[in-house]
């Protein structure tokens, strides 16, 4: 079964061709650089860039996979959550293709798509398993029961982890997205040089909070302009990842975990990958983490999950709408 995927939920225009839900025949990603100077994604600019790029990624992907619309069994498109003006570009493009080729259309949830990125391989995690979804919009620890059912164990009460990376980068005068910049800068810094606070909740919840850490880093930077930016970045990065580990350890005190999946843009972080690999090894946990290309927004994960939905008989009509919110 061949399903094509379209992803335009934020600032990456992506098109993919996936066979049988896991074989990636093409995964084209066009990342928008225009937002760098604004320190964050400007929705109107993002949608205009998607309009410019979408036919290009489509044609390039179809050519790379050596297929035509006649070979396509389904068209999977991200229709939630995301920036409405961005989502609508991909959704309308997908509708045009579905109408022209009389091909089933499947609306896919972007967040569940991220989880699926660890299933784009034959050595996928067996359900149920514990998953972290770490991106610019989410910090979720959850139990994944199947492709579309997740049980949230903890989520952020304020900023998402990726958002904290982006805001700190912007404040220190670097560009957007901040994650890769802070990651690189941290390599020359000392992660133990500055002690930043970890959130403490009065209740026993396994929720996260990144706004206190972000403010502490910004205040420190303001008050200590001569401190090395690399030390600040590395100390922030370590604390941000420690916060994840603290909650994971607390969960492990109550429940057995043998499989852990980490997905979303922040899972590309080199310090996180190293720390989580060590942690999993020491705790006898099998760790699943996607390749760099599949960590950040991509259409292969959308096409893959779309295949599973189609197999379950789930299809949408040309009335399919876009929604800015919703993790399910
Ligand atoms: O999943 P994603 O591409 O888009 C959303 O669904 O939000 O995640 C984007 C987020 C951004 O906040 C970006 O700064 C962060 O992922 N990110 C990273 C790294 N690469 C991307 N954060 C930390 N380290 C990285 N290497
Ligand atoms: Zn994403």
Short mmCIF file of C-alpha atoms and ligand atoms in Angstrom, two decimals:
data_model
loop_
_atom_site.label_atom_id
_atom_site.label_comp_id
_atom_site.label_asym_id
_atom_site.label_seq_id
_atom_site.Cartn_x
_atom_site.Cartn_y
_atom_site.Cartn_z
CA UNK A 1 0.00 0.00 0.00
CA UNK A 2 1.37 3.41 -0.96
CA UNK A 3 0.32 6.45 1.04
CA UNK A 4 1.59 9.95 0.41
CA UNK A 5 1.89 12.42 3.28
CA UNK A 6 1.67 16.20 3.45
CA UNK A 7 2.85 18.17 6.48
CA UNK A 8 2.58 21.96 6.78
CA UNK A 9 1.58 22.47 10.42
CA UNK A 10 4.27 25.01 11.27
CA UNK A 11 7.29 26.17 9.28
CA UNK A 12 8.42 23.04 7.42
CA UNK A 13 6.83 22.12 4.10
CA UNK A 14 7.14 18.39 3.73
CA UNK A 15 5.97 15.68 1.35
CA UNK A 16 6.59 11.95 1.67
CA UNK A 17 5.84 8.65 0.01
CA UNK A 18 5.62 5.66 2.37
CA UNK A 19 5.01 2.05 1.41
CA UNK A 20 3.23 -0.35 3.78
CA UNK A 21 3.42 2.11 6.65
CA UNK A 22 7.16 1.93 7.22
CA UNK A 23 9.22 1.94 4.00
CA UNK A 24 10.14 5.54 3.23
CA UNK A 25 10.35 5.94 -0.55
CA UNK A 26 10.73 9.74 -0.33
CA UNK A 27 10.70 12.29 2.48
CA UNK A 28 11.30 15.84 1.24
CA UNK A 29 11.52 18.62 3.82
CA UNK A 30 11.81 22.28 2.94
CA UNK A 31 12.61 24.30 6.07
CA UNK A 32 11.78 27.98 6.09
CA UNK A 33 14.68 30.21 7.07
CA UNK A 34 12.72 33.47 6.82
CA UNK A 35 11.67 33.30 10.52
CA UNK A 36 15.20 33.30 11.90
CA UNK A 37 15.47 37.07 12.09
CA UNK A 38 12.14 37.34 13.95
CA UNK A 39 13.14 34.85 16.68
CA UNK A 40 10.02 32.76 16.08
CA UNK A 41 7.55 31.66 13.42
CA UNK A 42 5.50 34.45 11.85
CA UNK A 43 2.23 32.70 10.80
CA UNK A 44 1.44 34.75 7.70
CA UNK A 45 4.99 34.43 6.37
CA UNK A 46 4.89 30.69 7.10
CA UNK A 47 1.72 30.18 5.08
CA UNK A 48 3.05 32.21 2.15
CA UNK A 49 6.26 30.12 2.17
CA UNK A 50 4.20 26.91 2.20
CA UNK A 51 2.29 28.14 -0.87
CA UNK A 52 5.61 28.76 -2.63
CA UNK A 53 7.15 25.41 -1.66
CA UNK A 54 4.37 22.83 -1.69
CA UNK A 55 4.30 21.98 -5.41
CA UNK A 56 8.08 21.76 -5.41
CA UNK A 57 8.30 19.23 -2.53
CA UNK A 58 5.40 17.25 -4.06
CA UNK A 59 6.99 16.99 -7.50
CA UNK A 60 10.42 16.22 -6.07
CA UNK A 61 9.02 13.47 -3.81
CA UNK A 62 6.91 11.82 -6.52
CA UNK A 63 9.92 11.79 -8.82
CA UNK A 64 12.25 10.39 -6.14
CA UNK A 65 9.75 7.61 -5.34
CA UNK A 66 9.18 7.00 -9.07
CA UNK A 67 5.39 6.99 -8.77
CA UNK A 68 2.38 8.79 -10.24
CA UNK A 69 -0.98 9.53 -8.60
CA UNK A 70 -2.29 6.27 -10.09
CA UNK A 71 -0.04 4.33 -7.69
CA UNK A 72 -1.34 6.13 -4.59
CA UNK A 73 -3.78 4.36 -2.22
CA UNK A 74 -4.25 7.21 0.24
CA UNK A 75 -3.41 10.85 0.91
CA UNK A 76 -2.56 11.60 4.53
CA UNK A 77 -2.45 15.22 5.61
CA UNK A 78 -1.80 16.93 8.94
CA UNK A 79 -5.01 18.74 9.87
CA UNK A 80 -4.33 19.37 13.60
CA UNK A 81 -2.79 20.80 15.80
CA UNK A 82 -0.78 23.65 14.30
CA UNK A 83 -0.95 27.14 12.87
CA UNK A 84 -4.27 27.37 11.05
CA UNK A 85 -2.94 29.42 8.14
CA UNK A 86 -0.14 26.87 7.66
CA UNK A 87 -2.35 23.79 8.03
CA UNK A 88 -4.83 25.10 5.46
CA UNK A 89 -2.19 25.22 2.72
CA UNK A 90 -1.36 21.52 3.07
CA UNK A 91 -4.97 20.53 3.60
CA UNK A 92 -6.20 22.26 0.46
CA UNK A 93 -3.34 20.87 -1.59
CA UNK A 94 -4.19 17.36 -0.33
CA UNK A 95 -7.88 17.88 -1.14
CA UNK A 96 -6.98 18.91 -4.69
CA UNK A 97 -4.95 15.73 -5.18
CA UNK A 98 -7.64 13.55 -3.57
CA UNK A 99 -10.31 15.06 -5.82
CA UNK A 100 -8.22 14.84 -8.99
CA UNK A 101 -7.15 11.24 -8.43
CA UNK A 102 -10.34 10.00 -6.61
CA UNK A 103 -8.02 8.91 -3.79
CA UNK A 104 -9.06 8.53 -0.10
CA UNK A 105 -8.12 11.48 2.11
CA UNK A 106 -7.02 10.92 5.72
CA UNK A 107 -6.63 13.72 8.27
CA UNK A 108 -3.76 13.02 10.67
CA UNK A 109 -2.95 14.43 14.09
CA UNK A 110 0.56 15.92 14.07
CA UNK A 111 1.35 14.95 17.68
CA UNK A 112 0.39 11.31 17.12
CA UNK A 113 2.41 11.56 13.91
CA UNK A 114 5.52 12.37 15.97
CA UNK A 115 4.95 9.24 18.06
CA UNK A 116 4.63 7.24 14.84
CA UNK A 117 8.12 8.31 13.74
CA UNK A 118 9.51 5.42 15.84
CA UNK A 119 7.31 3.03 13.86
CA UNK A 120 8.88 3.92 10.51
CA UNK A 121 11.14 0.93 10.90
CA UNK A 122 10.81 -2.82 11.20
CA UNK A 123 12.21 -2.68 14.73
CA UNK A 124 9.33 -0.62 16.09
CA UNK A 125 8.37 -0.54 19.79
CA UNK A 126 5.75 -3.02 20.87
CA UNK A 127 2.58 -1.56 22.49
CA UNK A 128 2.09 -0.48 25.19
CA UNK A 129 5.15 1.64 25.87
CA UNK A 130 6.14 4.87 27.55
CA UNK A 131 6.66 7.88 25.31
CA UNK A 132 8.00 11.38 25.54
CA UNK A 133 6.77 13.88 22.93
CA UNK A 134 9.14 16.85 23.07
CA UNK A 135 8.62 19.65 20.60
CA UNK A 136 8.05 23.37 20.23
CA UNK A 137 4.45 22.91 21.35
CA UNK A 138 4.47 19.85 23.60
CA UNK A 139 6.20 18.29 26.59
CA UNK A 140 4.26 15.12 27.18
CA UNK A 141 5.06 11.94 29.08
CA UNK A 142 2.51 9.33 28.13
CA UNK A 143 1.62 5.68 27.85
CA UNK A 144 1.13 4.74 24.22
CA UNK A 145 -1.53 2.02 23.91
CA UNK A 146 -1.78 1.92 20.13
CA UNK A 147 -1.20 4.20 17.14
CA UNK A 148 -4.01 6.55 18.13
CA UNK A 149 -4.52 6.10 21.86
CA UNK A 150 -2.23 7.80 24.32
CA UNK A 151 -2.73 8.21 28.06
CA UNK A 152 -1.10 11.40 29.31
CA UNK A 153 0.97 10.88 32.47
CA UNK A 154 2.38 14.39 32.64
CA UNK A 155 2.36 17.49 30.49
CA UNK A 156 3.75 20.99 30.73
CA UNK A 157 1.81 23.52 32.78
CA UNK A 158 3.32 26.44 30.88
CA UNK A 159 6.04 26.56 28.20
CA UNK A 160 7.00 23.53 26.13
CA UNK A 161 10.63 22.38 26.32
CA UNK A 162 11.37 23.38 22.69
CA UNK A 163 9.82 26.78 23.32
CA UNK A 164 12.27 27.33 26.20
CA UNK A 165 15.22 26.53 23.89
CA UNK A 166 13.80 28.95 21.29
CA UNK A 167 13.15 31.82 23.72
CA UNK A 168 16.55 31.58 25.39
CA UNK A 169 18.27 31.53 22.00
CA UNK A 170 16.32 34.59 20.92
CA UNK A 171 17.12 36.43 24.16
CA UNK A 172 20.85 35.71 23.83
CA UNK A 173 20.74 37.21 20.34
CA UNK A 174 20.81 33.99 18.33
CA UNK A 175 18.31 32.92 15.68
CA UNK A 176 15.35 30.58 15.37
CA UNK A 177 14.98 27.64 15.85
CA UNK A 178 16.95 27.90 19.06
CA UNK A 179 17.27 24.18 19.83
CA UNK A 180 20.03 23.32 17.34
CA UNK A 181 21.88 26.58 18.19
CA UNK A 182 21.85 25.96 21.97
CA UNK A 183 22.76 22.31 21.36
CA UNK A 184 25.84 23.28 19.33
CA UNK A 185 26.89 26.13 21.63
CA UNK A 186 26.58 23.87 24.69
CA UNK A 187 29.29 21.58 23.35
CA UNK A 188 31.91 24.18 24.31
CA UNK A 189 30.31 25.04 27.68
CA UNK A 190 30.38 23.54 31.17
CA UNK A 191 26.94 22.06 32.01
CA UNK A 192 27.70 22.16 35.74
CA UNK A 193 28.87 25.79 35.92
CA UNK A 194 25.50 27.34 36.84
CA UNK A 195 22.80 25.79 39.02
CA UNK A 196 19.36 26.61 37.65
CA UNK A 197 16.16 25.71 39.56
CA UNK A 198 14.02 22.65 38.86
CA UNK A 199 10.24 22.99 39.22
CA UNK A 200 8.57 21.69 42.36
CA UNK A 201 4.85 21.06 42.51
CA UNK A 202 2.96 20.79 45.78
CA UNK A 203 0.93 17.86 44.44
CA UNK A 204 2.38 14.54 43.30
CA UNK A 205 1.74 15.13 39.63
CA UNK A 206 4.27 14.24 36.96
CA UNK A 207 3.66 17.47 35.09
CA UNK A 208 6.45 19.65 33.74
CA UNK A 209 7.16 23.37 33.86
CA UNK A 210 9.71 25.27 31.81
CA UNK A 211 8.71 28.86 32.37
CA UNK A 212 10.52 29.18 35.75
CA UNK A 213 13.72 27.76 34.25
CA UNK A 214 13.44 30.07 31.24
CA UNK A 215 13.01 33.14 33.47
CA UNK A 216 15.91 32.06 35.72
CA UNK A 217 18.19 31.71 32.69
CA UNK A 218 17.12 35.07 31.26
CA UNK A 219 17.63 36.80 34.65
CA UNK A 220 21.04 35.20 35.07
CA UNK A 221 22.08 36.31 31.59
CA UNK A 222 20.89 39.87 32.29
CA UNK A 223 22.72 40.10 35.63
CA UNK A 224 25.92 38.37 34.47
CA UNK A 225 26.61 39.70 30.98
CA UNK A 226 30.25 38.60 31.15
CA UNK A 227 29.56 34.92 31.81
CA UNK A 228 30.29 32.69 28.85
CA UNK A 229 27.15 32.14 26.73
CA UNK A 230 28.30 28.56 26.18
CA UNK A 231 28.28 27.91 29.96
CA UNK A 232 24.79 29.40 30.29
CA UNK A 233 23.53 27.35 27.32
CA UNK A 234 25.08 24.11 28.58
CA UNK A 235 23.77 24.62 32.13
CA UNK A 236 20.27 25.41 30.84
CA UNK A 237 20.31 22.41 28.51
CA UNK A 238 21.39 20.06 31.30
CA UNK A 239 18.64 21.36 33.61
CA UNK A 240 16.00 21.07 30.85
CA UNK A 241 16.90 17.39 30.32
CA UNK A 242 17.26 16.73 34.09
CA UNK A 243 13.63 17.82 34.49
CA UNK A 244 12.59 15.03 32.11
CA UNK A 245 14.76 12.46 33.89
CA UNK A 246 13.41 13.45 37.34
CA UNK A 247 9.82 12.73 36.25
CA UNK A 248 10.81 9.54 34.48
CA UNK A 249 12.53 8.30 37.65
CA UNK A 250 9.46 9.14 39.72
CA UNK A 251 7.29 7.19 37.28
CA UNK A 252 9.69 4.24 37.45
CA UNK A 253 9.24 4.12 41.24
CA UNK A 254 5.62 3.09 40.67
CA UNK A 255 5.57 1.36 37.29
CA UNK A 256 7.76 -0.99 35.31
CA UNK A 257 9.05 0.43 32.05
CA UNK A 258 10.76 -1.78 29.52
CA UNK A 259 10.29 0.32 26.37
CA UNK A 260 10.75 4.08 26.05
CA UNK A 261 10.14 6.15 22.93
CA UNK A 262 11.30 9.75 22.54
CA UNK A 263 10.00 11.80 19.63
CA UNK A 264 9.51 15.42 18.51
CA UNK A 265 11.99 18.09 17.48
CA UNK A 266 13.82 18.20 20.82
CA UNK A 267 14.66 14.48 20.53
CA UNK A 268 17.33 15.60 18.03
CA UNK A 269 19.23 17.16 20.95
CA UNK A 270 22.64 15.53 21.32
CA UNK A 271 22.84 15.88 25.11
CA UNK A 272 19.33 14.40 25.49
CA UNK A 273 20.21 11.47 23.21
CA UNK A 274 23.38 10.75 25.19
CA UNK A 275 21.73 11.11 28.60
CA UNK A 276 18.65 9.06 27.70
CA UNK A 277 20.79 6.32 26.14
CA UNK A 278 22.82 6.02 29.38
CA UNK A 279 19.72 6.19 31.57
CA UNK A 280 17.94 3.50 29.57
CA UNK A 281 20.97 1.25 29.64
CA UNK A 282 21.32 1.56 33.42
CA UNK A 283 17.63 0.85 33.94
CA UNK A 284 17.24 -2.02 31.49
CA UNK A 285 14.95 -0.06 29.22
CA UNK A 286 14.91 -0.43 25.44
CA UNK A 287 15.16 3.07 24.00
CA UNK A 288 13.57 4.09 20.68
CA UNK A 289 14.63 7.43 19.24
CA UNK A 290 14.25 8.40 15.56
CA UNK A 291 17.01 9.42 13.17
CA UNK A 292 17.61 13.20 13.09
CA UNK A 293 15.51 13.66 9.97
CA UNK A 294 12.50 12.01 11.60
CA UNK A 295 12.78 13.95 14.89
CA UNK A 296 11.65 17.29 13.50
CA UNK A 297 8.53 17.88 11.43
CA UNK A 298 8.34 15.56 8.42
CA UNK A 299 5.66 14.07 6.21
CA UNK A 300 6.90 10.47 6.45
CA UNK A 301 5.44 10.16 9.95
CA UNK A 302 2.12 11.53 8.66
CA UNK A 303 2.02 9.11 5.71
CA UNK A 304 2.97 6.22 8.02
CA UNK A 305 0.23 6.93 10.54
CA UNK A 306 -2.19 7.65 7.67
CA UNK A 307 -1.52 4.12 6.37
CA UNK A 308 -2.51 2.60 9.73
CA UNK A 309 -5.68 4.71 9.84
CA UNK A 310 -6.59 3.68 6.31
CA UNK A 311 -6.02 0.03 7.23
CA UNK A 312 -8.53 0.54 10.06
CA UNK A 313 -11.02 1.91 7.51
CA UNK A 314 -10.70 5.53 8.63
CA UNK A 315 -11.17 8.04 5.84
CA UNK A 316 -12.26 11.66 5.63
CA UNK A 317 -14.35 13.57 3.12
CA UNK A 318 -13.40 16.70 1.21
CA UNK A 319 -15.11 18.62 4.02
CA UNK A 320 -12.15 17.83 6.33
CA UNK A 321 -11.29 20.93 8.40
CA UNK A 322 -8.13 22.16 10.15
CA UNK A 323 -7.87 22.76 13.93
CA UNK A 324 -5.22 24.67 15.85
CA UNK A 325 -5.52 22.48 18.96
CA UNK A 326 -5.90 18.88 20.01
CA UNK A 327 -3.44 16.18 20.99
CA UNK A 328 -5.78 13.30 20.10
O1 LIG B 1 8.66 18.76 16.31
P1 LIG B 1 9.14 20.08 15.84
O2 LIG B 1 9.95 20.14 14.57
O3 LIG B 1 7.93 21.08 15.65
C1 LIG B 1 6.86 21.14 16.54
O4 LIG B 1 5.95 20.28 16.40
O5 LIG B 1 6.91 22.00 17.44
O6 LIG B 1 9.95 20.73 17.04
C2 LIG B 1 10.52 21.98 16.93
C3 LIG B 1 11.24 22.28 18.22
C4 LIG B 1 11.79 23.71 18.25
O7 LIG B 1 11.46 24.29 19.49
C5 LIG B 1 13.29 23.49 18.11
O8 LIG B 1 14.07 24.49 18.72
C6 LIG B 1 13.46 22.14 18.79
O9 LIG B 1 12.36 21.39 18.37
N1 LIG B 1 14.72 21.47 18.40
C7 LIG B 1 15.70 21.19 19.29
C8 LIG B 1 16.77 20.64 18.53
N2 LIG B 1 16.39 20.58 17.23
C9 LIG B 1 15.12 21.10 17.16
N3 LIG B 1 15.76 21.40 20.61
C10 LIG B 1 16.91 21.04 21.24
N4 LIG B 1 17.98 20.53 20.58
C11 LIG B 1 17.96 20.31 19.25
N5 LIG B 1 19.03 19.80 18.62
ZN1 LIG B 2 6.19 18.74 15.32
#
